[in-house]
């Protein structure tokens, strides 16, 4: 009973897929599940197996065209994960919750749009009441032509009081 080198080579190159590893069976090159559940994705197969069962997963994969099988497996993993989270509604429950959130956000957006338009109307009313009042007056405003706007040392003092009346502090 001899052990051939090419058999050893092929057995070391082909690692069992996640499905065969979990089900503890030999994984050969014709394994239907191997392309969709690689060795490092045991969790994905465990979820799908728990919800659908291994034989049903194989049957569903075989029913789908080869070009669409990868998408079908992704859908099964998503649905199985959703079923474990919400056993009654599954992914439909998640979709319903997302749609509900979208409706709430739309209602908030409509409310905010209404508030913005009301504030714009109030702004326009206030501007029409106040005329051309500009809170940021210009430097060319006549208010700045007063003596107070000039050099503070040349500011005219009433009563003849001058800075010279202040005595310097004695040391």
XYZ file of C-alpha atoms in Angstrom, residues 3 6 22 29 45 54 69 87 98 100 105 122 129 132 136-137 151 158 162 171:
20
model
C 1.197 6.652 -0.870
C 0.594 13.484 -6.532
C -18.812 22.491 9.304
C -13.336 19.456 -6.437
C -22.480 29.042 6.052
C -27.584 22.267 3.986
C -25.455 31.862 -8.119
C -37.630 35.372 13.125
C -36.020 51.564 6.742
C -40.576 54.038 8.111
C -37.075 62.022 7.644
C -40.766 87.342 8.306
C -41.190 97.852 7.540
C -33.765 100.769 3.570
C -23.991 97.891 8.864
C -23.724 101.615 8.197
C -8.728 112.834 16.500
C -16.490 122.395 27.065
C -7.614 121.068 29.188
C 7.835 111.049 42.692
